[in-house]
Amino acid sequence: MNDLPEFRALGIADELIPALLAKNFQTPSAIQSLAIPLLLSGEKDLIGQALTGTGKTAAFGLPVIQTIEPGKVPKALILAPTRELSIQIADELISLAGSKPLKTAPFFGGQLITVQLDILKKGVDIVVGTPGRIMDLHRRGKLQLDQLQFAILDEADEMLDMGFIDDIREILSLTNPDKRMLMFSATMPQEIMDIAAEFMRPDYEVARTGGQSATNVALTEQYFHEVKREHKLDALCRLIDANTDLYAMVFCRTRADVDEVTEKLHARNYRAEALHGEISQTQRLRVINAFKKHKFPLLIATDVAARGIDVNDLTHVINYSLPQNSEIYIHRIGRTGRAGRHGVAVSFVTPGEKRKLKFIEKDIGNEIPMKKLPTPADIIEAKKQLFAENIALLLETGAAKDYLNFAEELCTLGSHPAEAVAAVLKLHFNNELLLDNYRDFGSTPKERPDESHMKKLLLFAGRADGITVPELLRVIAERTGIKSTQLGKIICRADKTFINADPIDAEKILTVFKKDKEWRFKYDEPRENRQKKSDQSERPQKKKKIKTHKPLREEFFKWIAEEE
Ligand code: ADP
Ligand code: MG
């Protein structure tokens, strides 16, 4: 047997190899490479720090499983912050143990204590549980904690955040002093070091895998969109629409934000579920399980509620709000780009949050580039692409041939078969694939092209004439084919409007609208030139403007009326 040489090199015994093969583990992760030899060969306590999803459970689980022997009293205790995590860790350990006859069970609040007492009575080798329930079971005298070989705090930082410190202290004080104590955590705040100083033997070791060297970060493409607060929801919808295979976690700052985003997505017919601390345990478990099974594509969550949830194949992590610090940022984005798959981490950054982003960039030692939000055209393209792929698949499998007769009949309705197909598309999509169907939600300045080389066009009509920016964009697009995203800033004053455009686009707009009596554009002179000219002939020019302006009004209104 020469399977899994890299795991063997760390000291993993033959006995455990079949289970690893069954789980399709091929090479150890960074934290496993560091922690497993330390735990198998030494006697020291250990702190392990690595991102979520880097295999910390197996990093301590494999040595524990290999070291302990089945018996009557618990040999390993693993404390975890939540019920889901306890279940998840126990499941992982059971699968890692393979055929080794060790008993592992999770214990948590919310399950009938009588059921758990029964399980304990039959003998458990590895006890996994939340601090509260473990305390309870011990107080009832049903959980023996003085013959441990290992006491392990998993997601230690999270347990501290959740205020479990007193329970943890009490539990640790009940354990035998000659056990090995391990602590695993994604972040390493001072409180963790304090716990280590209090409960670990002073020669404890630290196994740390840096944020950047972790493989999942390397596989994660990071960028941000500059989005005003009031446009975040629209921006999120754009991302959802443009990524037809989206499977994402969306992080918000507060419970209220999570609820609000989820409700608004529902109102727009998107499938999403909320996860935060005020949601009942049963509901939480139901949501997490359904999400893991891809029953819905979007999980909207707070950091605390999402902590430790093991989802392997997210396409995107979306920071609806930037996190408070870089550790949380790394922790969040560590959930995508796993298992060799490319992942995307998108952050929404309001103009006022640029500094915070710079801070995070500096801290993680990585530049986070800006990207344009998908445009309506991108979204339509993605939807067409998906539809075409599905059609191609149907053609390939011949699954649509039951409809062939009907299709032939329909094709005789128009003068060309394409007309019939177009009608079918209209019935199926209505206006969904038409650009007019999408409204612009006020692109932020940074989404527009670089404006430094642009020309400024002046239109002798403004808000008082009934002009609005969306109307103007629509007219320009209609008559010149120039899309709103190609244009620069548009300033609509009471009596005139300025439009920034690329010289070539500006020329095109000018030519088209010159022919048009209702609209008249001209270049706005740069300030310096204007100064010079006004020296000679300021008055006549002003007069001329006013003259042109007046008749324009009436015609403008006529044009609006025609449109409606
Ligand atoms: P963490 O506790 O660091 O967040 P987990 O222990 O929950 O990570 O592991 C995340 C996922 O990665 C689990 O599904 C686990 O089975 C898988 N995994 C762990 N180690 C490996 C490995 N060496 N190769 C492949 N998958 C692994
Ligand atoms: Mg874990």
Coordinates of C-alpha atoms and ligand atoms in Angstrom, one line a residue:
M1 CA 0.0 0.0 0.0
N2 CA 1.6 3.2 -1.1
D3 CA -1.5 5.4 -1.2
L4 CA -1.4 8.9 0.1
P5 CA 2.3 9.2 0.6
E6 CA 2.0 12.8 1.9
F7 CA -0.4 11.8 4.7
R8 CA 1.9 8.9 5.6
A9 CA 4.9 11.2 5.7
L10 CA 3.1 13.2 8.4
G11 CA 2.8 10.0 10.5
I12 CA -0.7 8.9 9.6
A13 CA -1.0 5.1 10.2
D14 CA -2.1 2.5 7.6
E15 CA -5.3 2.0 9.6
L16 CA -6.6 5.5 8.7
I17 CA -5.7 5.5 5.0
P18 CA -8.9 3.8 3.7
A19 CA -11.1 6.4 5.3
L20 CA -9.0 9.2 3.8
L21 CA -9.3 7.6 0.4
A22 CA -13.0 7.2 0.9
K23 CA -13.2 10.9 1.6
N24 CA -11.1 11.6 -1.4
F25 CA -8.5 13.5 0.5
Q26 CA -5.4 13.5 -1.7
T27 CA -2.9 15.9 -0.1
P28 CA -2.8 17.4 3.4
S29 CA -3.8 21.1 3.7
A30 CA -1.2 23.5 5.1
I31 CA -2.6 23.4 8.7
Q32 CA -2.7 19.6 8.5
S33 CA 0.9 19.4 7.4
L34 CA 1.9 21.6 10.3
A35 CA -0.3 20.2 13.1
I36 CA -0.4 16.5 12.4
P37 CA 3.3 15.7 13.0
L38 CA 3.4 18.0 16.1
L39 CA 0.4 16.2 17.5
L40 CA 1.5 12.6 16.6
S41 CA 5.1 12.8 17.7
G42 CA 5.2 15.4 20.5
E43 CA 3.5 15.9 23.9
K44 CA 3.0 19.7 23.7
D45 CA -0.1 21.7 23.7
L46 CA -1.0 23.5 20.5
I47 CA -2.7 26.5 19.0
G48 CA -3.7 26.1 15.4
Q49 CA -4.7 29.1 13.3
A50 CA -6.0 28.8 9.8
L51 CA -8.8 30.1 7.7
T52 CA -12.2 28.5 7.6
G53 CA -12.4 25.6 5.2
T54 CA -8.7 24.7 5.4
G55 CA -9.3 21.4 7.1
K56 CA -8.7 22.2 10.8
T57 CA -11.1 19.4 11.9
A58 CA -8.9 16.7 10.3
A59 CA -5.8 18.5 11.5
F60 CA -6.7 17.7 15.1
G61 CA -9.1 14.9 14.3
L62 CA -6.7 12.5 12.6
P63 CA -4.1 12.6 15.5
V64 CA -6.8 12.2 18.1
I65 CA -8.4 9.2 16.2
Q66 CA -5.0 7.6 15.8
T67 CA -3.9 8.2 19.4
I68 CA -6.8 7.2 21.5
E69 CA -8.2 3.7 22.0
P70 CA -11.8 2.7 22.5
G71 CA -12.8 2.5 26.2
K72 CA -15.4 3.2 28.8
V73 CA -14.8 6.9 29.5
P74 CA -14.3 9.8 27.1
K75 CA -10.7 10.3 25.9
A76 CA -11.3 13.4 23.9
L77 CA -13.5 16.5 24.5
I78 CA -14.1 19.0 21.7
L79 CA -15.9 22.2 22.5
A80 CA -17.6 24.1 19.7
P81 CA -19.6 27.3 19.7
T82 CA -22.9 26.0 18.1
R83 CA -25.1 23.1 17.6
E84 CA -24.4 22.9 13.8
L85 CA -20.7 23.0 14.3
S86 CA -20.9 20.2 17.0
I87 CA -22.8 18.0 14.5
Q88 CA -20.5 18.9 11.7
I89 CA -17.3 18.1 13.7
A90 CA -18.7 14.9 15.0
D91 CA -19.7 13.8 11.4
E92 CA -16.3 14.7 10.1
L93 CA -14.6 12.7 12.9
I94 CA -16.9 9.7 12.4
S95 CA -16.0 9.6 8.7
L96 CA -12.3 10.1 9.4
A97 CA -12.3 7.2 11.9
G98 CA -13.5 4.8 9.2
S99 CA -13.4 1.3 10.6
K100 CA -11.6 2.1 13.8
P101 CA -14.3 1.3 16.5
L102 CA -14.3 4.7 18.2
K103 CA -17.6 6.2 19.4
T104 CA -18.1 9.9 18.6
A105 CA -21.2 11.9 19.4
P106 CA -22.3 15.5 19.5
F107 CA -24.1 17.0 22.5
F108 CA -25.9 20.3 22.3
G109 CA -28.8 22.2 23.8
G110 CA -32.1 21.7 22.1
Q111 CA -31.8 17.9 22.0
L112 CA -33.6 15.8 24.6
I113 CA -31.2 15.4 27.5
T114 CA -32.6 11.9 28.1
V115 CA -31.5 10.9 24.6
Q116 CA -28.0 12.2 25.2
L117 CA -27.8 10.6 28.6
D118 CA -28.6 7.2 26.9
I119 CA -25.8 7.8 24.4
L120 CA -23.3 8.6 27.2
K121 CA -24.3 5.6 29.2
K122 CA -23.4 3.3 26.3
G123 CA -19.9 4.9 26.2
V124 CA -18.5 7.7 24.1
D125 CA -14.8 8.0 23.3
I126 CA -14.9 11.4 21.6
V127 CA -17.4 14.0 23.0
V128 CA -18.2 17.0 20.9
G129 CA -20.4 19.7 22.3
T130 CA -21.4 23.2 23.1
P131 CA -20.1 24.5 26.5
G132 CA -23.5 24.9 28.0
R133 CA -24.7 21.4 27.4
I134 CA -21.3 19.8 28.3
M135 CA -21.5 21.7 31.7
D136 CA -25.0 20.4 32.2
L137 CA -24.1 16.8 31.5
H138 CA -21.2 17.0 33.8
R139 CA -23.2 18.5 36.6
R140 CA -25.6 15.6 36.3
G141 CA -22.7 13.4 37.0
K142 CA -23.1 11.6 33.6
L143 CA -20.0 13.0 31.8
Q144 CA -16.6 12.0 33.1
L145 CA -13.9 14.5 32.2
D146 CA -10.9 13.4 34.2
Q147 CA -9.4 10.8 31.9
L148 CA -9.0 12.9 28.8
Q149 CA -6.0 12.6 26.5
F150 CA -7.2 15.7 24.6
A151 CA -9.3 18.8 25.4
I152 CA -9.9 20.8 22.3
L153 CA -11.4 24.3 21.7
D154 CA -12.6 24.6 18.2
E155 CA -13.5 28.0 16.8
A156 CA -12.1 29.3 20.0
D157 CA -12.4 33.0 19.0
E158 CA -16.0 32.5 18.2
M159 CA -16.7 30.8 21.6
L160 CA -15.1 33.8 23.3
D161 CA -17.2 36.2 21.3
M162 CA -20.3 34.3 22.3
G163 CA -19.5 34.8 25.9
F164 CA -18.7 31.1 26.7
I165 CA -15.5 32.0 28.6
D166 CA -16.9 31.2 32.1
D167 CA -18.3 27.8 31.0
I168 CA -15.0 27.1 29.3
R169 CA -13.0 28.0 32.4
E170 CA -15.2 25.7 34.5
I171 CA -15.1 22.8 32.1
L172 CA -11.3 23.0 31.8
S173 CA -10.8 23.1 35.5
L174 CA -12.7 19.8 35.8
T175 CA -10.4 18.0 33.4
N176 CA -7.3 16.1 34.3
P177 CA -4.1 18.4 34.2
D178 CA -2.0 15.9 32.2
K179 CA -4.2 16.0 29.1
R180 CA -3.1 17.8 26.0
M181 CA -4.9 21.0 25.3
L182 CA -5.5 22.3 21.7
M183 CA -7.1 25.4 20.5
F184 CA -8.2 26.0 16.9
S185 CA -9.3 29.3 15.6
A186 CA -9.5 31.3 12.4
T187 CA -8.4 34.5 14.0
M188 CA -6.0 35.1 16.9
P189 CA -7.2 37.9 19.1
Q190 CA -5.5 38.7 22.4
E191 CA -8.2 36.9 24.4
I192 CA -7.0 33.6 22.8
M193 CA -3.5 34.2 23.9
D194 CA -4.8 35.0 27.4
I195 CA -6.6 31.7 27.5
A196 CA -3.5 29.9 26.3
A197 CA -1.5 31.6 29.1
E198 CA -4.0 30.5 31.6
F199 CA -4.7 26.9 30.6
M200 CA -1.9 25.7 28.4
R201 CA 1.5 24.4 29.4
P202 CA 3.9 27.3 28.8
D203 CA 5.9 25.4 26.1
Y204 CA 2.8 25.2 23.8
E205 CA 3.4 25.3 20.1
V206 CA 1.7 27.5 17.5
A207 CA 0.8 26.3 14.0
R208 CA -0.2 29.2 11.9
T209 CA -0.9 29.3 8.2
G210 CA -0.7 32.8 6.8
G211 CA -3.7 34.3 5.1
Q212 CA -2.0 34.6 1.8
S213 CA -0.4 31.2 1.5
A214 CA -3.7 29.4 2.0
T215 CA -4.7 27.8 -1.2
N216 CA -8.2 29.0 -1.1
V217 CA -7.2 32.6 -1.1
A218 CA -5.0 32.1 -4.1
L219 CA -7.9 30.7 -6.0
T220 CA -10.2 33.5 -5.1
E221 CA -10.5 36.5 -7.3
Q222 CA -11.1 39.6 -5.3
Y223 CA -12.5 42.9 -6.4
F224 CA -14.9 45.6 -5.4
H225 CA -17.7 47.6 -6.9
E226 CA -18.2 51.2 -5.8
V227 CA -21.8 51.4 -4.9
K228 CA -23.8 54.1 -3.1
R229 CA -25.7 52.8 -0.1
E230 CA -29.0 53.3 -1.7
H231 CA -28.0 51.3 -4.8
K232 CA -26.6 48.2 -3.0
L233 CA -29.7 46.2 -3.5
D234 CA -29.8 47.0 -7.2
A235 CA -26.1 46.1 -7.5
L236 CA -26.8 42.8 -5.8
C237 CA -29.6 42.0 -8.2
R238 CA -27.3 42.8 -11.1
L239 CA -24.7 40.3 -9.8
I240 CA -27.4 37.7 -9.3
D241 CA -28.8 38.3 -12.8
A242 CA -25.4 38.3 -14.5
N243 CA -24.2 35.1 -12.8
T244 CA -26.7 32.5 -13.8
D245 CA -24.9 29.8 -11.8
L246 CA -24.5 31.9 -8.7
Y247 CA -24.2 30.1 -5.3
A248 CA -23.3 32.7 -2.8
M249 CA -23.2 33.9 0.7
V250 CA -24.0 37.5 1.2
F251 CA -22.6 39.2 4.3
C252 CA -24.4 42.0 6.1
R253 CA -23.4 43.9 9.2
T254 CA -26.5 43.6 11.3
R255 CA -29.5 41.3 11.7
A256 CA -31.8 44.1 10.6
D257 CA -29.7 44.4 7.3
V258 CA -30.0 40.7 6.8
D259 CA -33.7 40.7 7.2
E260 CA -34.1 43.8 5.0
V261 CA -32.0 42.5 2.1
T262 CA -33.7 39.1 2.3
E263 CA -37.2 40.6 2.3
K264 CA -36.4 42.9 -0.6
L265 CA -34.9 40.1 -2.6
H266 CA -38.1 38.1 -2.0
A267 CA -40.2 41.1 -3.2
R268 CA -38.2 41.0 -6.4
N269 CA -38.7 37.2 -6.8
Y270 CA -35.2 36.1 -5.9
R271 CA -34.7 33.0 -3.9
A272 CA -32.7 33.7 -0.7
E273 CA -32.8 32.8 3.0
A274 CA -31.7 34.7 6.0
L275 CA -29.3 33.5 8.8
H276 CA -28.7 35.5 12.0
G277 CA -28.7 35.1 15.7
E278 CA -32.4 35.7 16.2
I279 CA -33.5 32.8 14.0
S280 CA -34.6 29.7 15.9
Q281 CA -32.3 26.7 16.0
T282 CA -34.6 24.5 14.0
Q283 CA -35.0 27.1 11.3
R284 CA -31.2 27.7 11.3
L285 CA -30.5 24.0 10.8
R286 CA -33.2 23.8 8.1
V287 CA -31.8 26.8 6.2
I288 CA -28.2 25.6 6.4
N289 CA -29.1 22.1 5.2
A290 CA -31.2 23.3 2.3
F291 CA -28.5 25.7 1.3
K292 CA -25.9 23.0 1.3
K293 CA -28.1 21.0 -1.0
H294 CA -28.3 24.0 -3.3
K295 CA -32.1 24.3 -2.8
F296 CA -31.6 28.1 -3.1
P297 CA -28.7 30.1 -4.3
L298 CA -28.3 32.9 -1.8
L299 CA -27.7 32.8 1.9
I300 CA -27.8 36.2 3.5
A301 CA -26.0 36.2 6.8
T302 CA -24.2 38.0 9.6
D303 CA -20.6 37.0 10.4
V304 CA -21.5 35.4 13.7
A305 CA -24.4 33.3 12.3
A306 CA -22.3 32.1 9.4
R307 CA -19.3 31.2 11.5
G308 CA -17.9 27.8 10.8
I309 CA -20.6 26.7 8.4
D310 CA -18.9 24.4 6.0
V311 CA -20.0 25.0 2.4
N312 CA -17.5 23.9 -0.1
D313 CA -18.5 25.1 -3.5
L314 CA -19.6 28.7 -3.3
T315 CA -19.1 30.6 -6.5
H316 CA -19.2 34.0 -4.8
V317 CA -18.8 35.6 -1.4
I318 CA -20.5 39.0 -1.5
N319 CA -19.6 41.6 1.1
Y320 CA -22.8 43.6 1.0
S321 CA -21.1 45.6 3.8
L322 CA -17.4 45.7 4.3
P323 CA -16.3 43.9 7.4
Q324 CA -14.8 45.8 10.4
N325 CA -11.3 44.4 9.9
S326 CA -9.1 42.4 7.6
E327 CA -9.3 39.2 9.7
I328 CA -13.1 39.0 9.2
Y329 CA -12.6 39.9 5.5
I330 CA -10.2 37.0 5.0
H331 CA -12.5 34.7 7.0
R332 CA -15.5 35.6 4.9
I333 CA -13.7 35.2 1.6
G334 CA -12.1 32.0 2.7
R335 CA -15.4 30.3 1.9
T336 CA -14.9 30.5 -1.8
G337 CA -12.2 29.3 -4.1
R338 CA -12.0 26.0 -2.3
A339 CA -11.2 22.5 -3.4
G340 CA -9.4 23.7 -6.5
R341 CA -12.3 25.7 -7.8
H342 CA -12.1 29.3 -8.8
G343 CA -14.1 31.6 -6.6
V344 CA -15.0 35.3 -6.5
A345 CA -15.1 37.6 -3.6
V346 CA -17.0 40.8 -4.3
S347 CA -17.2 43.8 -2.0
F348 CA -19.6 46.6 -2.2
V349 CA -17.8 49.8 -1.2
T350 CA -19.6 53.1 -0.7
P351 CA -17.6 56.2 -1.6
G352 CA -17.1 56.9 2.1
E353 CA -15.7 53.4 2.7
K354 CA -12.7 53.7 0.4
R355 CA -10.4 54.4 3.3
K356 CA -11.6 51.3 5.1
L357 CA -10.9 49.3 2.0
K358 CA -7.4 50.7 1.7
F359 CA -6.9 49.6 5.3
I360 CA -7.9 46.0 4.5
E361 CA -5.8 46.0 1.4
K362 CA -2.8 47.1 3.4
D363 CA -3.4 44.5 6.1
I364 CA -3.8 41.5 3.7
G365 CA -1.0 42.7 1.5
N366 CA -3.1 42.5 -1.6
E367 CA -4.6 45.1 -3.9
I368 CA -8.3 44.7 -4.3
P369 CA -9.0 46.1 -7.7
M370 CA -12.2 47.9 -8.7
K371 CA -14.5 46.4 -11.3
K372 CA -17.5 47.7 -13.2
L373 CA -20.8 46.3 -12.2
P374 CA -22.4 44.0 -14.8
T375 CA -24.4 46.3 -17.1
P376 CA -27.9 45.4 -18.3
A377 CA -26.3 44.4 -21.6
D378 CA -24.0 42.0 -19.7
I379 CA -27.0 40.5 -17.9
I380 CA -29.0 40.0 -21.0
E381 CA -26.0 38.4 -22.7
A382 CA -25.6 36.0 -19.8
K383 CA -29.3 35.1 -19.8
K384 CA -29.2 34.5 -23.6
Q385 CA -26.1 32.4 -23.2
L386 CA -27.7 30.2 -20.6
F387 CA -30.8 29.8 -22.7
A388 CA -28.8 28.9 -25.8
E389 CA -26.9 26.4 -23.8
N390 CA -30.1 24.8 -22.6
I391 CA -31.5 24.7 -26.1
A392 CA -28.3 23.1 -27.3
L393 CA -28.5 20.5 -24.6
L394 CA -32.1 19.7 -25.6
L395 CA -31.1 19.4 -29.2
E396 CA -28.2 17.1 -28.3
T397 CA -30.3 14.8 -26.2
G398 CA -33.3 14.9 -28.5
A399 CA -35.5 15.6 -25.6
A400 CA -37.6 18.1 -27.4
K401 CA -38.5 16.0 -30.4
D402 CA -42.0 15.3 -29.0
Y403 CA -42.7 18.9 -30.0
L404 CA -41.4 18.7 -33.5
N405 CA -44.8 18.5 -35.2
F406 CA -46.2 21.4 -33.3
A407 CA -43.0 23.4 -34.1
E408 CA -43.4 22.8 -37.8
E409 CA -47.0 24.0 -37.6
L410 CA -45.9 27.1 -35.8
C411 CA -43.2 27.8 -38.3
T412 CA -45.8 28.1 -41.1
L413 CA -47.5 31.0 -39.2
G414 CA -44.9 33.6 -40.2
S415 CA -43.1 34.2 -43.5
H416 CA -39.9 32.9 -42.0
P417 CA -39.4 30.2 -39.2
A418 CA -37.3 32.8 -37.2
E419 CA -40.5 34.8 -36.8
A420 CA -42.2 32.0 -35.0
V421 CA -39.1 31.4 -32.8
A422 CA -39.1 35.1 -32.0
A423 CA -42.8 34.9 -31.0
V424 CA -42.1 31.9 -28.8
L425 CA -39.2 33.9 -27.1
K426 CA -41.5 36.8 -26.5
L427 CA -44.0 34.5 -24.8
H428 CA -41.3 32.9 -22.7
F429 CA -39.3 36.0 -21.8
N430 CA -41.7 38.8 -22.4
N431 CA -39.4 41.9 -22.1
E432 CA -36.8 40.2 -19.9
L433 CA -34.1 40.1 -22.6
L434 CA -34.8 43.6 -23.9
L435 CA -32.5 46.5 -22.9
D436 CA -35.4 48.9 -22.4
N437 CA -36.7 46.6 -19.6
Y438 CA -33.7 47.6 -17.4
R439 CA -33.6 50.9 -15.7
D440 CA -30.3 52.5 -14.7
F441 CA -30.0 52.9 -11.0
G442 CA -27.7 55.9 -11.2
S443 CA -24.3 54.6 -11.9
T444 CA -21.7 55.9 -9.6
P445 CA -19.0 58.2 -11.1
K446 CA -16.4 55.5 -11.0
E447 CA -18.4 53.1 -13.1
R448 CA -18.2 55.5 -16.0
P449 CA -15.3 55.6 -18.3
D450 CA -12.4 57.9 -17.7
E451 CA -13.6 61.4 -18.4
S452 CA -10.4 63.3 -18.6
H453 CA -10.3 63.2 -22.4
M454 CA -14.0 63.8 -22.9
K455 CA -15.7 66.7 -24.5
K456 CA -18.5 68.5 -22.9
L457 CA -21.7 69.0 -25.0
L458 CA -24.1 71.7 -24.1
L459 CA -27.8 71.3 -24.7
F460 CA -29.9 74.4 -24.7
A461 CA -32.7 72.9 -22.6
G462 CA -32.9 71.8 -19.0
R463 CA -35.1 70.6 -16.2
A464 CA -37.5 73.6 -16.8
D465 CA -38.0 72.1 -20.2
G466 CA -39.0 68.8 -18.8
I467 CA -35.6 67.1 -19.4
T468 CA -34.5 64.4 -17.1
V469 CA -31.3 62.4 -17.3
P470 CA -32.9 59.0 -17.9
E471 CA -35.0 60.5 -20.7
L472 CA -32.0 62.1 -22.3
L473 CA -30.0 58.9 -22.1
R474 CA -32.8 57.0 -23.8
V475 CA -33.1 59.5 -26.6
I476 CA -29.3 59.5 -27.2
A477 CA -29.2 55.7 -27.2
E478 CA -32.2 55.6 -29.5
R479 CA -30.9 58.0 -32.1
T480 CA -27.1 57.4 -32.0
G481 CA -26.7 53.9 -30.5
I482 CA -24.4 55.3 -27.8
K483 CA -25.1 53.5 -24.6
S484 CA -25.4 55.4 -21.3
T485 CA -22.4 53.6 -19.9
Q486 CA -20.2 55.0 -22.7
L487 CA -21.1 58.6 -21.6
G488 CA -19.6 60.6 -18.9
K489 CA -21.2 62.8 -16.3
I490 CA -24.5 64.5 -17.2
I491 CA -25.5 67.7 -15.4
C492 CA -29.0 68.8 -15.9
R493 CA -29.5 72.4 -14.9
A494 CA -32.8 74.3 -15.0
D495 CA -32.2 75.8 -18.4
K496 CA -29.3 73.8 -19.9
T497 CA -27.8 70.4 -19.8
F498 CA -24.1 69.3 -20.0
I499 CA -23.2 65.9 -21.4
N500 CA -19.6 64.6 -21.2
A501 CA -18.8 62.3 -24.1
D502 CA -15.8 60.8 -25.8
P503 CA -14.8 63.1 -28.8
I504 CA -16.0 60.5 -31.3
D505 CA -19.3 60.0 -29.5
A506 CA -19.6 63.7 -29.1
E507 CA -19.2 64.2 -32.8
K508 CA -21.8 61.6 -33.5
I509 CA -24.3 63.1 -31.1
L510 CA -23.7 66.5 -32.6
T511 CA -24.2 65.3 -36.2
V512 CA -27.4 63.4 -35.4
F513 CA -28.9 66.2 -33.4
K514 CA -27.9 68.9 -35.8
K515 CA -30.4 67.5 -38.3
D516 CA -33.0 67.5 -35.6
K517 CA -34.7 70.8 -35.0
E518 CA -36.0 70.0 -31.6
W519 CA -32.6 69.4 -30.1
R520 CA -29.5 71.4 -30.5
F521 CA -26.2 70.5 -29.0
K522 CA -22.9 72.4 -29.2
Y523 CA -19.5 71.9 -27.6
D524 CA -19.0 73.7 -24.4
E525 CA -15.8 75.7 -24.7
P526 CA -13.2 75.0 -22.1
R527 CA -13.2 77.8 -19.5
E528 CA -9.9 79.5 -20.7
N529 CA -11.2 79.8 -24.3
R530 CA -14.5 81.1 -23.1
Q531 CA -12.7 83.8 -21.2
K532 CA -10.8 85.0 -24.3
K533 CA -13.9 85.0 -26.4
S534 CA -16.1 86.8 -24.0
D535 CA -13.6 89.6 -24.1
Q536 CA -14.7 90.3 -27.6
S537 CA -18.3 89.4 -27.9
E538 CA -20.0 88.3 -24.8
R539 CA -23.2 90.1 -25.2
P540 CA -24.2 89.0 -28.7
Q541 CA -23.5 85.4 -27.9
K542 CA -25.7 85.4 -24.8
K543 CA -28.5 86.9 -26.8
K544 CA -28.2 84.2 -29.4
K545 CA -28.5 81.5 -26.8
I546 CA -31.7 82.9 -25.4
K547 CA -33.1 83.2 -28.9
T548 CA -32.5 79.6 -29.7
H549 CA -33.8 78.5 -26.4
K550 CA -37.3 79.8 -26.5
P551 CA -38.8 78.0 -29.5
L552 CA -37.0 74.9 -28.3
R553 CA -39.3 74.6 -25.3
E554 CA -42.5 74.2 -27.2
E555 CA -41.0 71.7 -29.6
F556 CA -39.6 69.7 -26.7
F557 CA -43.0 69.3 -25.2
K558 CA -44.4 68.2 -28.4
W559 CA -41.8 65.6 -28.7
I560 CA -42.5 64.2 -25.3
A561 CA -46.2 64.1 -26.1
E562 CA -45.5 62.1 -29.2
E563 CA -43.5 59.6 -27.3
E564 CA -46.3 58.9 -24.8
Ligands
ADP1 P1 -12.2 24.3 9.0 O1 -12.5 23.7 10.3 O2 -10.7 24.7 8.8 O3 -13.1 25.4 8.6 P2 -13.1 21.8 8.0 O4 -12.3 20.9 8.9 O5 -14.5 22.0 8.3 O6 -12.4 23.2 7.9 O7 -12.9 21.3 6.5 C1 -13.5 21.8 5.4 C2 -13.8 20.8 4.3 O8 -12.6 20.4 3.7 C3 -14.4 19.5 4.8 O9 -15.5 19.1 4.0 C4 -13.3 18.5 4.8 O10 -13.8 17.2 4.7 C5 -12.5 19.0 3.7 N1 -11.0 18.7 3.8 C6 -10.3 18.7 4.9 N2 -9.0 18.4 4.7 C7 -9.0 18.0 3.4 C8 -7.9 17.5 2.5 N3 -6.7 17.4 2.9 N4 -8.2 17.3 1.2 C9 -9.5 17.5 0.8 N5 -10.5 17.9 1.5 C10 -10.3 18.2 2.8
MG2 MG -13.7 24.1 11.8

